[in-house]
Coordinates of C-alpha atoms in Angstrom, one line a residue:
Chain A
M1 CA -10.5 11.3 36.4
V2 CA -11.6 10.2 33.0
S3 CA -13.5 7.0 32.1
G4 CA -15.6 5.6 29.3
T5 CA -15.3 2.8 26.7
N6 CA -13.4 4.9 24.1
G7 CA -11.3 8.0 24.2
K8 CA -10.0 7.8 27.8
T9 CA -6.3 8.1 26.9
T10 CA -6.7 10.9 24.3
T11 CA -9.1 12.9 26.6
T12 CA -6.7 12.5 29.5
H13 CA -3.9 13.8 27.4
F14 CA -6.0 16.7 26.3
L15 CA -6.8 17.6 29.9
A16 CA -3.2 17.2 31.1
A17 CA -2.0 19.5 28.2
A18 CA -4.7 22.1 29.1
V19 CA -3.8 22.1 32.7
R20 CA -0.1 22.3 32.0
A21 CA -0.7 25.2 29.7
S22 CA -2.1 27.2 32.6
V23 CA -2.2 26.3 36.2
A24 CA 0.7 23.9 36.3
P25 CA 3.3 24.7 33.7
E26 CA 5.7 22.7 35.9
T27 CA 5.4 19.1 34.9
R28 CA 6.1 17.7 38.3
R29 CA 3.0 19.2 39.7
V30 CA 0.8 16.9 37.6
V31 CA 0.6 13.1 37.9
H32 CA -0.7 11.6 34.7
N33 CA -0.9 7.9 33.8
A34 CA 0.0 8.9 30.2
D35 CA 0.6 5.4 28.9
G36 CA -2.9 4.2 29.8
A37 CA -2.1 2.0 32.8
N38 CA -5.6 2.5 34.1
L39 CA -6.3 -0.3 36.5
H40 CA -5.7 -0.3 40.3
F41 CA -2.0 -1.1 40.0
G42 CA -1.4 1.3 37.2
I43 CA -3.0 4.2 39.0
A44 CA -1.3 3.4 42.3
S45 CA 2.0 3.2 40.5
A46 CA 1.6 6.5 38.8
L47 CA 0.7 8.2 42.1
S48 CA 3.6 6.7 44.0
E49 CA 6.1 7.8 41.4
Q50 CA 5.3 11.5 42.1
P51 CA 4.2 11.6 45.8
R52 CA 4.7 15.4 46.0
S53 CA 2.5 16.3 43.1
D54 CA -0.7 18.1 44.0
L55 CA -2.7 17.4 40.8
A56 CA -3.6 14.1 39.4
I57 CA -5.1 13.5 35.9
L58 CA -5.9 9.9 35.6
E59 CA -7.6 7.8 33.0
T60 CA -9.5 5.0 34.8
D61 CA -10.8 1.7 33.5
E62 CA -14.6 1.4 33.6
R63 CA -14.4 -1.3 36.3
V64 CA -12.2 0.8 38.6
V65 CA -14.4 3.9 38.5
A66 CA -16.5 3.0 41.6
D67 CA -13.4 2.2 43.7
M68 CA -11.7 5.4 42.6
I69 CA -14.8 7.5 43.5
R70 CA -14.8 5.9 46.9
L71 CA -11.1 5.8 47.7
G72 CA -9.5 8.4 45.4
K73 CA -12.1 11.1 46.0
P74 CA -11.6 12.9 42.6
E75 CA -12.8 16.4 42.3
V76 CA -13.8 16.1 38.7
L77 CA -15.0 13.0 36.9
V78 CA -15.3 12.8 33.1
L79 CA -17.7 10.1 31.8
L80 CA -17.3 9.8 28.0
N81 CA -19.4 7.0 26.5
F82 CA -20.5 3.4 26.9
S83 CA -20.5 0.8 24.2
R84 CA -20.0 -3.0 23.8
D85 CA -16.4 -3.9 24.6
Q86 CA -14.7 -7.0 25.9
L87 CA -18.0 -8.7 26.7
D88 CA -16.2 -11.9 27.8
R89 CA -15.1 -9.9 30.9
H90 CA -17.8 -7.2 31.3
H91 CA -20.8 -9.3 30.3
E92 CA -23.2 -6.4 30.6
I93 CA -22.4 -2.8 30.1
K94 CA -25.4 -1.8 32.1
G95 CA -23.8 -3.4 35.2
L96 CA -20.9 -0.9 34.9
G97 CA -23.2 2.0 34.6
R98 CA -25.0 0.8 37.7
S99 CA -21.7 0.6 39.6
W100 CA -20.9 4.3 38.7
R101 CA -24.4 5.4 39.6
N102 CA -24.3 3.7 43.0
A103 CA -20.8 5.0 43.8
L104 CA -21.8 8.6 43.0
A105 CA -24.9 8.3 45.1
A106 CA -22.8 6.9 48.0
A107 CA -20.3 9.7 47.7
G108 CA -23.1 12.3 48.0
E109 CA -21.8 15.8 48.7
D110 CA -18.2 14.6 48.9
G111 CA -18.4 13.2 45.4
P112 CA -16.9 14.7 42.2
V113 CA -18.4 17.2 39.9
V114 CA -19.2 15.0 36.8
V115 CA -18.6 16.0 33.2
A116 CA -21.0 13.7 31.3
N117 CA -21.8 13.0 27.7
A118 CA -25.5 14.0 27.4
D119 CA -25.9 12.0 24.2
E120 CA -25.4 8.6 26.0
P121 CA -28.4 7.4 27.9
L122 CA -26.5 5.1 30.1
I123 CA -24.0 7.8 31.0
V124 CA -26.8 10.2 31.8
W125 CA -28.5 7.6 34.0
A126 CA -25.2 6.9 35.8
A127 CA -24.4 10.6 36.3
Q128 CA -27.9 11.5 37.6
T129 CA -26.8 10.7 41.2
A130 CA -23.8 13.0 41.2
R131 CA -24.0 16.2 43.3
E132 CA -23.3 18.3 40.2
V133 CA -23.1 17.6 36.5
V134 CA -21.8 19.5 33.5
W135 CA -23.6 18.1 30.5
V136 CA -21.8 18.0 27.1
D137 CA -23.7 17.3 23.9
T138 CA -20.9 15.5 22.0
A139 CA -22.8 14.8 18.8
T140 CA -22.1 11.1 19.3
T141 CA -23.0 9.0 16.3
W142 CA -22.8 5.4 17.7
T143 CA -26.3 4.6 19.1
Q144 CA -26.3 0.8 18.7
D145 CA -25.8 0.1 22.4
A146 CA -28.5 2.4 23.6
S147 CA -31.9 1.0 22.5
L148 CA -33.5 0.6 25.9
C149 CA -33.9 3.0 28.8
P150 CA -31.3 2.1 31.5
N151 CA -33.8 3.3 34.1
C152 CA -37.0 1.5 33.2
G153 CA -36.3 -0.8 30.2
A154 CA -38.7 0.8 27.8
N155 CA -37.7 1.8 24.3
L156 CA -35.7 5.0 23.8
I157 CA -37.1 7.4 21.2
R158 CA -34.7 9.4 19.1
T159 CA -35.8 12.6 17.3
Q160 CA -34.1 13.4 14.0
P161 CA -32.3 15.5 13.2
D162 CA -30.4 16.2 16.3
A163 CA -31.2 19.8 17.2
T164 CA -27.6 20.4 18.2
G165 CA -25.9 19.1 15.1
G166 CA -25.3 15.4 16.1
H167 CA -26.4 12.5 13.9
G168 CA -27.7 10.3 16.6
G169 CA -30.6 12.5 17.4
D170 CA -31.9 13.8 20.7
W171 CA -33.3 11.0 22.9
H172 CA -36.0 10.5 25.5
C173 CA -37.6 7.4 27.1
S174 CA -41.0 6.2 26.0
G175 CA -41.8 4.8 29.5
C176 CA -40.3 7.2 32.1
S177 CA -39.0 10.7 32.5
L178 CA -35.3 10.0 31.5
A179 CA -34.4 12.2 28.6
Q180 CA -31.4 14.0 27.1
P181 CA -30.5 16.8 29.5
A182 CA -30.0 20.4 28.3
S183 CA -26.3 20.7 27.5
D184 CA -23.9 23.2 29.1
L185 CA -21.3 22.7 26.3
R186 CA -21.9 21.2 22.9
V187 CA -20.3 20.1 19.6
V188 CA -21.9 21.7 16.6
D189 CA -20.5 21.1 13.1
G190 CA -17.0 20.3 14.3
Q191 CA -16.9 23.4 16.6
I192 CA -17.1 23.5 20.4
V193 CA -19.7 25.9 21.9
D194 CA -18.6 26.7 25.4
R195 CA -20.7 27.4 28.5
A196 CA -20.9 31.1 27.6
G197 CA -22.2 30.2 24.1
V198 CA -19.0 31.1 22.4
S199 CA -18.1 28.9 19.4
W200 CA -14.5 27.7 19.1
R201 CA -12.7 26.0 16.2
P202 CA -10.8 23.2 18.0
D203 CA -8.0 22.9 15.3
L204 CA -6.7 19.8 17.0
N205 CA -3.7 17.8 15.8
V206 CA -5.5 14.5 16.1
P207 CA -8.0 13.5 13.5
G208 CA -11.7 12.5 13.7
A209 CA -15.0 13.9 14.9
F210 CA -14.9 11.8 18.0
N211 CA -11.7 13.6 19.1
V212 CA -13.6 16.9 18.9
S213 CA -16.2 15.3 21.3
N214 CA -13.3 14.2 23.5
A215 CA -11.9 17.7 23.5
A216 CA -15.2 19.2 24.4
C217 CA -15.3 17.0 27.5
A218 CA -11.7 17.8 28.4
L219 CA -12.5 21.5 27.9
A220 CA -15.4 21.2 30.4
A221 CA -13.1 19.5 32.9
A222 CA -10.3 22.0 32.4
E223 CA -12.7 24.9 33.1
L224 CA -13.7 23.2 36.4
M225 CA -9.9 23.0 37.2
G226 CA -9.6 26.7 36.6
V227 CA -8.3 26.8 33.1
D228 CA -9.9 29.4 30.7
V229 CA -11.1 28.1 27.4
A230 CA -8.5 29.8 25.1
T231 CA -5.6 28.5 27.2
A232 CA -7.1 25.0 27.5
L233 CA -7.5 24.8 23.7
E234 CA -4.0 26.1 23.1
G235 CA -2.7 23.3 25.3
M236 CA -4.9 20.6 23.7
R237 CA -3.5 21.5 20.3
S238 CA -0.1 20.3 21.4
V239 CA -1.5 16.8 21.6
S240 CA -0.6 14.9 18.4
S241 CA 0.0 11.2 19.2
P242 CA -1.3 10.4 22.7
A243 CA 0.2 7.1 23.8
G244 CA 1.0 6.3 20.2
R245 CA -2.4 6.9 18.7
F246 CA -2.2 8.4 15.2
A247 CA 1.6 8.2 15.4
T248 CA 3.6 7.7 12.3
A249 CA 6.3 5.0 12.6
R250 CA 8.8 3.4 10.3
F251 CA 9.0 -0.4 9.9
G252 CA 12.0 -0.9 7.6
E253 CA 11.1 0.8 4.4
T254 CA 7.5 1.1 5.3
Q255 CA 6.0 4.3 6.7
A256 CA 2.9 3.5 8.7
R257 CA 0.3 5.5 10.7
L258 CA -1.0 3.7 13.7
L259 CA -4.7 3.8 14.6
L260 CA -6.2 2.0 17.6
A261 CA -9.7 0.5 17.5
K262 CA -10.8 -1.8 20.3
N263 CA -14.5 -2.4 19.7
P264 CA -17.2 -1.8 17.1
A265 CA -17.7 1.9 18.1
G266 CA -14.0 2.5 17.9
W267 CA -13.8 0.8 14.5
A268 CA -16.7 2.9 13.3
E269 CA -14.7 6.0 14.1
A270 CA -11.3 4.7 12.9
L271 CA -12.2 3.1 9.5
P272 CA -13.4 6.4 7.9
L273 CA -10.0 8.0 8.8
V274 CA -8.2 5.4 6.7
S275 CA -6.7 7.2 3.7
T276 CA -4.1 4.9 2.2
E277 CA -4.4 2.5 -0.8
T278 CA -3.1 -0.4 1.3
V279 CA -4.5 -0.9 4.8
V280 CA -3.1 -3.2 7.5
L281 CA -5.6 -4.5 10.0
A282 CA -4.2 -6.2 13.1
I283 CA -6.4 -8.4 15.3
D284 CA -5.7 -10.3 18.5
S285 CA -7.8 -12.0 21.2
A286 CA -5.6 -11.7 24.2
A287 CA -7.3 -10.7 27.5
A288 CA -6.9 -7.0 26.8
D289 CA -8.5 -7.3 23.4
G290 CA -11.4 -9.5 24.5
R291 CA -11.1 -13.2 23.9
D292 CA -14.2 -13.4 21.7
V293 CA -13.7 -11.8 18.3
S294 CA -17.4 -12.1 17.3
W295 CA -17.4 -8.2 17.2
L296 CA -15.6 -8.4 13.9
W297 CA -19.1 -8.9 12.4
D298 CA -20.4 -5.7 14.0
V299 CA -17.8 -3.7 12.1
E300 CA -18.6 -2.5 8.5
Y301 CA -15.5 -3.7 6.8
E302 CA -17.5 -3.5 3.6
Q303 CA -16.4 0.2 3.4
L304 CA -12.9 -1.0 2.6
A305 CA -13.9 -2.5 -0.7
G306 CA -11.5 -1.2 -3.5
R307 CA -8.5 -1.0 -1.1
T308 CA -5.9 -3.6 -0.6
V309 CA -6.2 -5.0 2.9
V310 CA -3.6 -7.0 4.8
A311 CA -5.1 -9.0 7.7
T312 CA -2.5 -9.6 10.4
G313 CA -2.2 -10.6 14.1
P314 CA -3.0 -13.9 15.9
R315 CA -6.7 -13.7 14.8
A316 CA -6.0 -12.6 11.2
Q317 CA -7.8 -15.7 9.9
D318 CA -11.1 -14.7 11.6
L319 CA -10.7 -11.3 9.9
A320 CA -9.9 -12.9 6.6
V321 CA -13.2 -14.8 6.7
R322 CA -15.0 -11.6 7.7
L323 CA -13.4 -9.8 4.7
S324 CA -14.3 -12.6 2.3
Y325 CA -18.0 -12.3 3.3
A326 CA -17.6 -8.5 2.9
D327 CA -16.2 -8.9 -0.6
V328 CA -13.0 -7.1 0.4
A329 CA -9.8 -8.2 -1.3
H330 CA -7.1 -9.1 1.2
H331 CA -4.0 -11.0 2.0
C332 CA -3.7 -12.9 5.3
I333 CA -0.2 -12.5 6.9
P334 CA -0.5 -13.3 10.6
D335 CA 3.1 -12.2 11.5
L336 CA 3.0 -8.4 12.2
A337 CA 6.5 -7.7 11.0
A338 CA 5.9 -9.5 7.7
A339 CA 2.6 -7.8 7.2
L340 CA 4.3 -4.4 7.5
A341 CA 7.3 -5.2 5.5
G342 CA 8.0 -3.8 2.0
H343 CA 5.2 -1.3 1.4
S344 CA 6.5 1.4 -1.0
A345 CA 3.6 3.8 -0.2
P346 CA 2.6 4.9 3.3
V347 CA 0.0 2.6 4.9
D348 CA -2.6 3.1 7.6
V349 CA -2.6 0.4 10.3
V350 CA -5.7 -0.2 12.4
A351 CA -5.0 -2.5 15.4
T352 CA -6.7 -3.8 18.5
Y353 CA -5.1 -3.2 21.8
T354 CA -2.4 -5.9 22.0
P355 CA -1.0 -5.6 18.5
F356 CA -1.2 -1.8 18.8
Q357 CA 1.2 -1.9 21.7
R358 CA 3.5 -4.4 20.0
L359 CA 3.5 -2.1 16.9
R360 CA 4.4 0.9 19.1
K361 CA 7.4 -1.0 20.4
M362 CA 8.5 -2.2 17.0
G363 CA 8.1 1.3 15.5
K364 CA 9.5 3.0 18.7
V365 CA 6.6 5.5 19.0
Chain B
M1 CA -16.9 -21.9 -9.4
P2 CA -18.9 -21.2 -12.5
P3 CA -21.6 -23.9 -12.2
L4 CA -22.5 -22.7 -8.7
V5 CA -23.6 -19.3 -9.6
D6 CA -26.4 -20.7 -11.7
F7 CA -27.7 -23.1 -9.1
G8 CA -30.2 -20.8 -7.4
K9 CA -31.7 -19.6 -10.7
G10 CA -32.2 -16.1 -9.1
Q11 CA -34.8 -17.5 -6.7
R12 CA -35.7 -14.9 -4.0
V13 CA -34.8 -16.1 -0.5
E14 CA -35.6 -13.8 2.4
V15 CA -33.5 -13.9 5.6
V16 CA -35.1 -12.0 8.5
L17 CA -32.8 -10.5 11.2
V18 CA -35.0 -10.1 14.3
Y19 CA -34.5 -7.1 16.6
Q20 CA -30.9 -6.4 16.0
S21 CA -31.0 -3.4 18.4
L22 CA -32.0 -5.8 21.3
L23 CA -30.6 -9.2 20.3
G24 CA -27.4 -8.1 18.5
I25 CA -24.8 -7.4 21.1
Y26 CA -22.4 -10.3 20.3
G27 CA -21.9 -10.0 16.5
D28 CA -24.6 -12.5 15.8
R29 CA -25.8 -10.3 12.9
G30 CA -22.9 -12.1 11.2
N31 CA -25.1 -15.1 10.9
A32 CA -27.3 -13.1 8.5
T33 CA -24.3 -11.8 6.6
V34 CA -23.1 -15.4 6.2
L35 CA -26.5 -16.8 5.0
V36 CA -27.1 -14.0 2.5
K37 CA -23.6 -14.4 1.0
R38 CA -23.8 -18.2 0.8
L39 CA -27.1 -17.8 -1.0
A40 CA -25.7 -15.2 -3.4
W41 CA -22.6 -17.3 -4.1
R42 CA -24.9 -20.1 -5.3
G43 CA -27.0 -17.9 -7.6
F44 CA -30.0 -17.2 -5.3
D45 CA -31.4 -13.7 -4.9
P46 CA -31.2 -13.2 -1.2
L47 CA -33.0 -10.4 0.6
L48 CA -32.0 -9.4 4.1
T49 CA -34.8 -7.9 6.1
V50 CA -33.9 -6.3 9.4
V51 CA -36.9 -5.9 11.8
E52 CA -37.0 -3.7 14.9
P53 CA -39.5 -3.8 17.7
G54 CA -42.6 -1.9 16.5
D55 CA -42.3 -3.2 13.0
A56 CA -44.2 -6.4 12.1
L57 CA -42.2 -9.5 11.3
P58 CA -42.7 -10.3 7.6
D59 CA -44.6 -13.4 6.8
S60 CA -42.5 -14.0 3.7
G61 CA -39.2 -15.0 5.3
Q62 CA -37.6 -18.4 4.9
V63 CA -35.1 -18.0 7.7
Y64 CA -35.5 -16.0 11.0
L65 CA -32.4 -15.2 13.0
L66 CA -32.2 -14.1 16.7
G67 CA -29.0 -13.3 18.5
G68 CA -27.6 -12.5 22.0
G69 CA -28.5 -9.6 24.3
E70 CA -28.6 -8.3 27.8
D71 CA -31.4 -9.2 30.3
A72 CA -33.5 -6.0 29.8
A73 CA -33.3 -6.4 26.0
Q74 CA -34.3 -10.1 26.3
V75 CA -37.4 -9.2 28.2
S76 CA -38.3 -6.4 25.8
A77 CA -37.7 -8.7 22.8
V78 CA -39.9 -11.6 24.1
R79 CA -42.8 -9.2 24.8
A80 CA -42.6 -7.7 21.4
L81 CA -42.3 -11.1 19.7
R82 CA -45.3 -12.5 21.6
A83 CA -47.4 -9.4 20.6
D84 CA -46.3 -9.8 17.0
G85 CA -46.9 -13.5 16.7
G86 CA -45.0 -13.7 13.4
L87 CA -42.4 -16.2 14.6
H88 CA -45.1 -18.8 15.4
R89 CA -46.7 -18.3 12.0
A90 CA -43.2 -18.6 10.4
V91 CA -42.6 -22.0 12.1
D92 CA -46.2 -23.2 11.2
R93 CA -45.5 -22.6 7.5
G94 CA -42.1 -24.4 7.7
A95 CA -39.7 -21.5 7.8
A96 CA -36.4 -22.0 9.7
V97 CA -35.7 -20.3 13.0
F98 CA -32.1 -20.1 14.2
A99 CA -31.7 -18.5 17.7
V100 CA -28.4 -17.9 19.5
C101 CA -27.8 -17.4 23.2
A102 CA -30.4 -14.9 24.6
G103 CA -32.4 -15.6 21.4
Y104 CA -32.3 -19.4 22.2
Q105 CA -33.5 -18.7 25.7
I106 CA -36.5 -16.6 24.7
I107 CA -37.8 -19.1 22.2
G108 CA -37.9 -21.7 25.0
R109 CA -40.6 -22.2 27.6
S110 CA -39.2 -19.8 30.2
F111 CA -36.0 -18.1 31.4
T112 CA -34.9 -16.0 34.4
V113 CA -33.4 -12.6 34.6
G114 CA -31.9 -10.4 37.3
E115 CA -30.4 -11.0 40.7
D116 CA -33.8 -12.1 42.0
D117 CA -34.2 -14.7 39.2
Q118 CA -37.5 -13.4 37.9
V119 CA -39.1 -16.0 35.7
I120 CA -40.1 -14.8 32.2
D121 CA -42.3 -16.8 29.9
G122 CA -40.7 -17.6 26.6
L123 CA -42.3 -18.1 23.2
G124 CA -42.5 -21.9 23.6
L125 CA -41.1 -22.8 20.2
L126 CA -38.6 -25.1 21.8
D127 CA -39.3 -27.4 24.8
V128 CA -36.4 -26.0 26.9
T129 CA -36.2 -24.1 30.2
T130 CA -33.5 -21.7 31.3
T131 CA -32.5 -20.7 34.9
R132 CA -29.4 -19.0 36.3
G133 CA -26.5 -21.4 36.4
P134 CA -23.9 -21.7 39.2
V135 CA -21.1 -20.1 37.2
R136 CA -21.2 -18.1 34.0
A137 CA -20.1 -20.1 31.0
V138 CA -17.4 -18.1 29.1
G139 CA -14.9 -19.3 26.6
E140 CA -14.3 -21.3 23.4
I141 CA -16.6 -24.2 23.0
L142 CA -16.3 -27.3 20.8
T143 CA -19.2 -29.7 20.2
R144 CA -20.0 -32.7 18.0
W145 CA -23.0 -32.0 15.9
R146 CA -25.7 -34.7 15.9
G147 CA -27.2 -33.6 12.5
T148 CA -27.3 -35.7 9.4
D149 CA -24.9 -33.5 7.6
A150 CA -22.4 -33.9 10.4
T151 CA -19.9 -36.0 8.6
G152 CA -16.1 -35.9 9.1
T153 CA -14.5 -32.7 10.2
D154 CA -17.7 -30.7 9.3
G155 CA -19.3 -32.3 12.3
W156 CA -17.3 -30.3 14.8
L157 CA -19.0 -27.1 15.8
T158 CA -16.7 -24.3 17.1
G159 CA -17.7 -21.0 18.7
F160 CA -17.5 -18.8 21.8
E161 CA -20.0 -19.2 24.6
N162 CA -20.9 -16.5 27.1
H163 CA -24.0 -17.1 29.1
G164 CA -25.1 -17.1 32.7
G165 CA -28.3 -19.0 32.0
Y166 CA -28.3 -22.8 32.0
T167 CA -30.8 -24.5 29.7
E168 CA -32.5 -27.9 30.4
L169 CA -34.0 -29.8 27.5
G170 CA -37.5 -31.2 27.7
A171 CA -38.8 -34.3 25.9
G172 CA -40.0 -32.3 22.9
V173 CA -36.5 -31.5 21.6
E174 CA -33.3 -33.2 20.7
P175 CA -29.8 -31.7 21.5
L176 CA -28.2 -30.0 18.6
A177 CA -24.7 -31.4 19.6
D178 CA -22.7 -33.1 22.3
V179 CA -20.1 -31.0 24.2
E180 CA -16.4 -31.9 23.7
I181 CA -15.0 -28.8 25.4
G182 CA -17.0 -26.1 27.2
V183 CA -20.3 -26.0 29.1
G184 CA -23.1 -25.9 26.5
N185 CA -26.7 -26.1 27.7
C186 CA -26.1 -26.7 31.4
G187 CA -23.1 -28.9 31.9
D188 CA -25.0 -32.1 31.1
G189 CA -23.0 -32.8 28.0
T190 CA -25.5 -31.4 25.5
E191 CA -25.5 -28.2 23.5
G192 CA -28.4 -26.5 21.8
A193 CA -31.7 -27.9 20.9
I194 CA -33.5 -28.7 17.7
S195 CA -37.2 -29.4 16.9
G196 CA -38.3 -29.5 13.3
T197 CA -37.1 -26.4 11.6
V198 CA -36.3 -24.6 14.9
I199 CA -32.7 -24.6 16.2
G200 CA -31.4 -22.9 19.4
T201 CA -27.7 -22.8 20.3
Y202 CA -25.3 -20.9 22.6
P203 CA -22.1 -20.2 20.6
H204 CA -21.3 -16.9 19.1
G205 CA -18.4 -16.5 16.7
P206 CA -20.7 -15.9 14.9
V207 CA -21.5 -19.6 14.8
L208 CA -22.5 -19.8 11.2
A209 CA -19.3 -18.1 10.0
R210 CA -17.2 -20.6 11.9
N211 CA -19.4 -23.6 10.9
P212 CA -20.4 -23.3 7.2
A213 CA -21.9 -26.8 7.2
L214 CA -24.4 -25.7 9.9
A215 CA -25.2 -22.6 7.8
D216 CA -25.9 -24.7 4.8
H217 CA -28.0 -27.2 6.8
L218 CA -30.1 -24.3 8.0
L219 CA -30.6 -23.1 4.4
Q220 CA -31.5 -26.6 3.3
L221 CA -34.1 -26.8 6.1
A222 CA -35.6 -23.5 4.9
L223 CA -35.5 -24.3 1.2
D224 CA -36.1 -28.0 1.5
C225 CA -33.5 -28.8 -1.1
E226 CA -29.9 -30.1 -1.3
L227 CA -27.3 -27.3 -1.9
P228 CA -24.0 -27.9 -3.7
P229 CA -20.9 -27.6 -1.6
L230 CA -19.1 -24.3 -1.5
P231 CA -15.4 -24.8 -0.8
R232 CA -13.8 -21.8 0.7
P233 CA -10.1 -22.3 1.8
E234 CA -10.1 -19.3 4.2
I235 CA -13.0 -20.8 6.2
A236 CA -11.3 -24.3 6.2
E237 CA -8.2 -22.7 7.5
L238 CA -10.1 -20.8 10.2
R239 CA -11.7 -24.0 11.4
R240 CA -8.4 -25.8 11.5
Q241 CA -7.0 -23.0 13.6
R242 CA -9.9 -22.7 16.0
L243 CA -10.1 -26.5 16.5
A244 CA -6.4 -26.6 17.2
A245 CA -6.6 -23.7 19.6
V246 CA -9.5 -25.0 21.7
R247 CA -8.0 -28.5 21.9
G248 CA -4.6 -27.1 22.8
R249 CA -6.0 -24.9 25.5
R250 CA -8.7 -27.1 26.9
R251 CA -9.9 -23.8 28.4

């Protein structure tokens, strides 16, 4: 089981590919909710389609984790990260962390082995109650949602530079004993150092430092499922466009690469990957996107200055105002198809969840 | 707009963003981005100072901004601000304070946190008291501003509210606005509070991006001068869309 704010789908694809490369080459042995249907119904539906499978690799929405620990009895649980996301529904990310912590405590010795991101204080606090934890130093760079200790409320202290190659620094609490645990696996300068201390070049076919972090977590989980590191990495390299992320699609004459960004942490990862002269940004505020688009102001769109930006989607006008205040030249074309039409050079598209899914349909990827 | 860029004559105006790491979860830092740009567009020399707990609040700011945050952050922020004392000094010398959501609650008399409704003393800059409400207020909000600049369509304030605390106003403050759609302070038909140069309000959006007349009102309070209008068609269009959406949906 894999959960966290960002990277659930890609990490689950990594893990499924690693397992298929080794213990279960036969596809039918593995249940995988590959398209990201990660709420109660989506998980029940994936399981019921393959009742004879003996392995399930499931991405799980943050709100469903506690129920899954209780009812699904996973053997391995991967906890990736926590950041502000859909606050109109979640209200407080700490409440989610608390629900995980309580569920792991209640499960006791019957609970899962947890693979947890040691860079994230709230993840560490939530995972502390698990019977066994494999800690991964993921070199996480987003620290804006981890100012206070989830245990006691005191300020968290970060020491720079991160001794293990991350930019966020190692952390400890100024008021209690909560601190970054010693890692079992870690990401150092884009390489993954495994539990035996061996350094591996991931050579993934999806871009971005955060996907190396995701791969490190998937690798730890794969090992727990009996896959050796070399085989697991070999499998993970076959992942190139998990559920349409990073896929290249055609929209008439236009060739577009699709990037998903659902929240400020996701945008902070996605925007530096943008490499085309013209960039299309698609924003919506449907339930799955979060109805409040205030988060647009937590994203540094200023870094797009000098490019041509097309703002699209139902909330394109909110983005247009944000871009004006960021001094980024832009056109506002709310209709997705019109925004993508007629680009002679390839374009990168960064979209929130709902327009991303619409673009996948339109581009058949 | 050539005449505008000369208006501010390069005058330094300092906008202080208070404790972004604690009171910055809902994009309210955008209020600082908006003020700084609206000053720059008019030829002022804006300076944005971001202050974190442990650093002293500068005594040189003209506008101090506080945003929304979670319970634990709110408690941590109010402790640090009380120890600092800079916000009171700022108000005493006539600087403007604009506080949103959790920030609004902490500059009041008191607020409550947690399941057990622990009462926490606020800074007392506004005569308002916050307690946990019967239902969380979440959704688009539309209010009618009571301010003097609230003429015509500029008088509609649009935003997104998301708060569990309900705020009751004391005799020492006036409501900022009257609720058309949404909850506002506590379901009594009022939204926000104002006293002198101190304004508290619930909507995110951020609220100054969606309500440029309120942004300019705040700057005028801080600078004690009239500012020339700054017509921006993209903001007018956003306001048209948000007003139509909230009225069409009625939540």
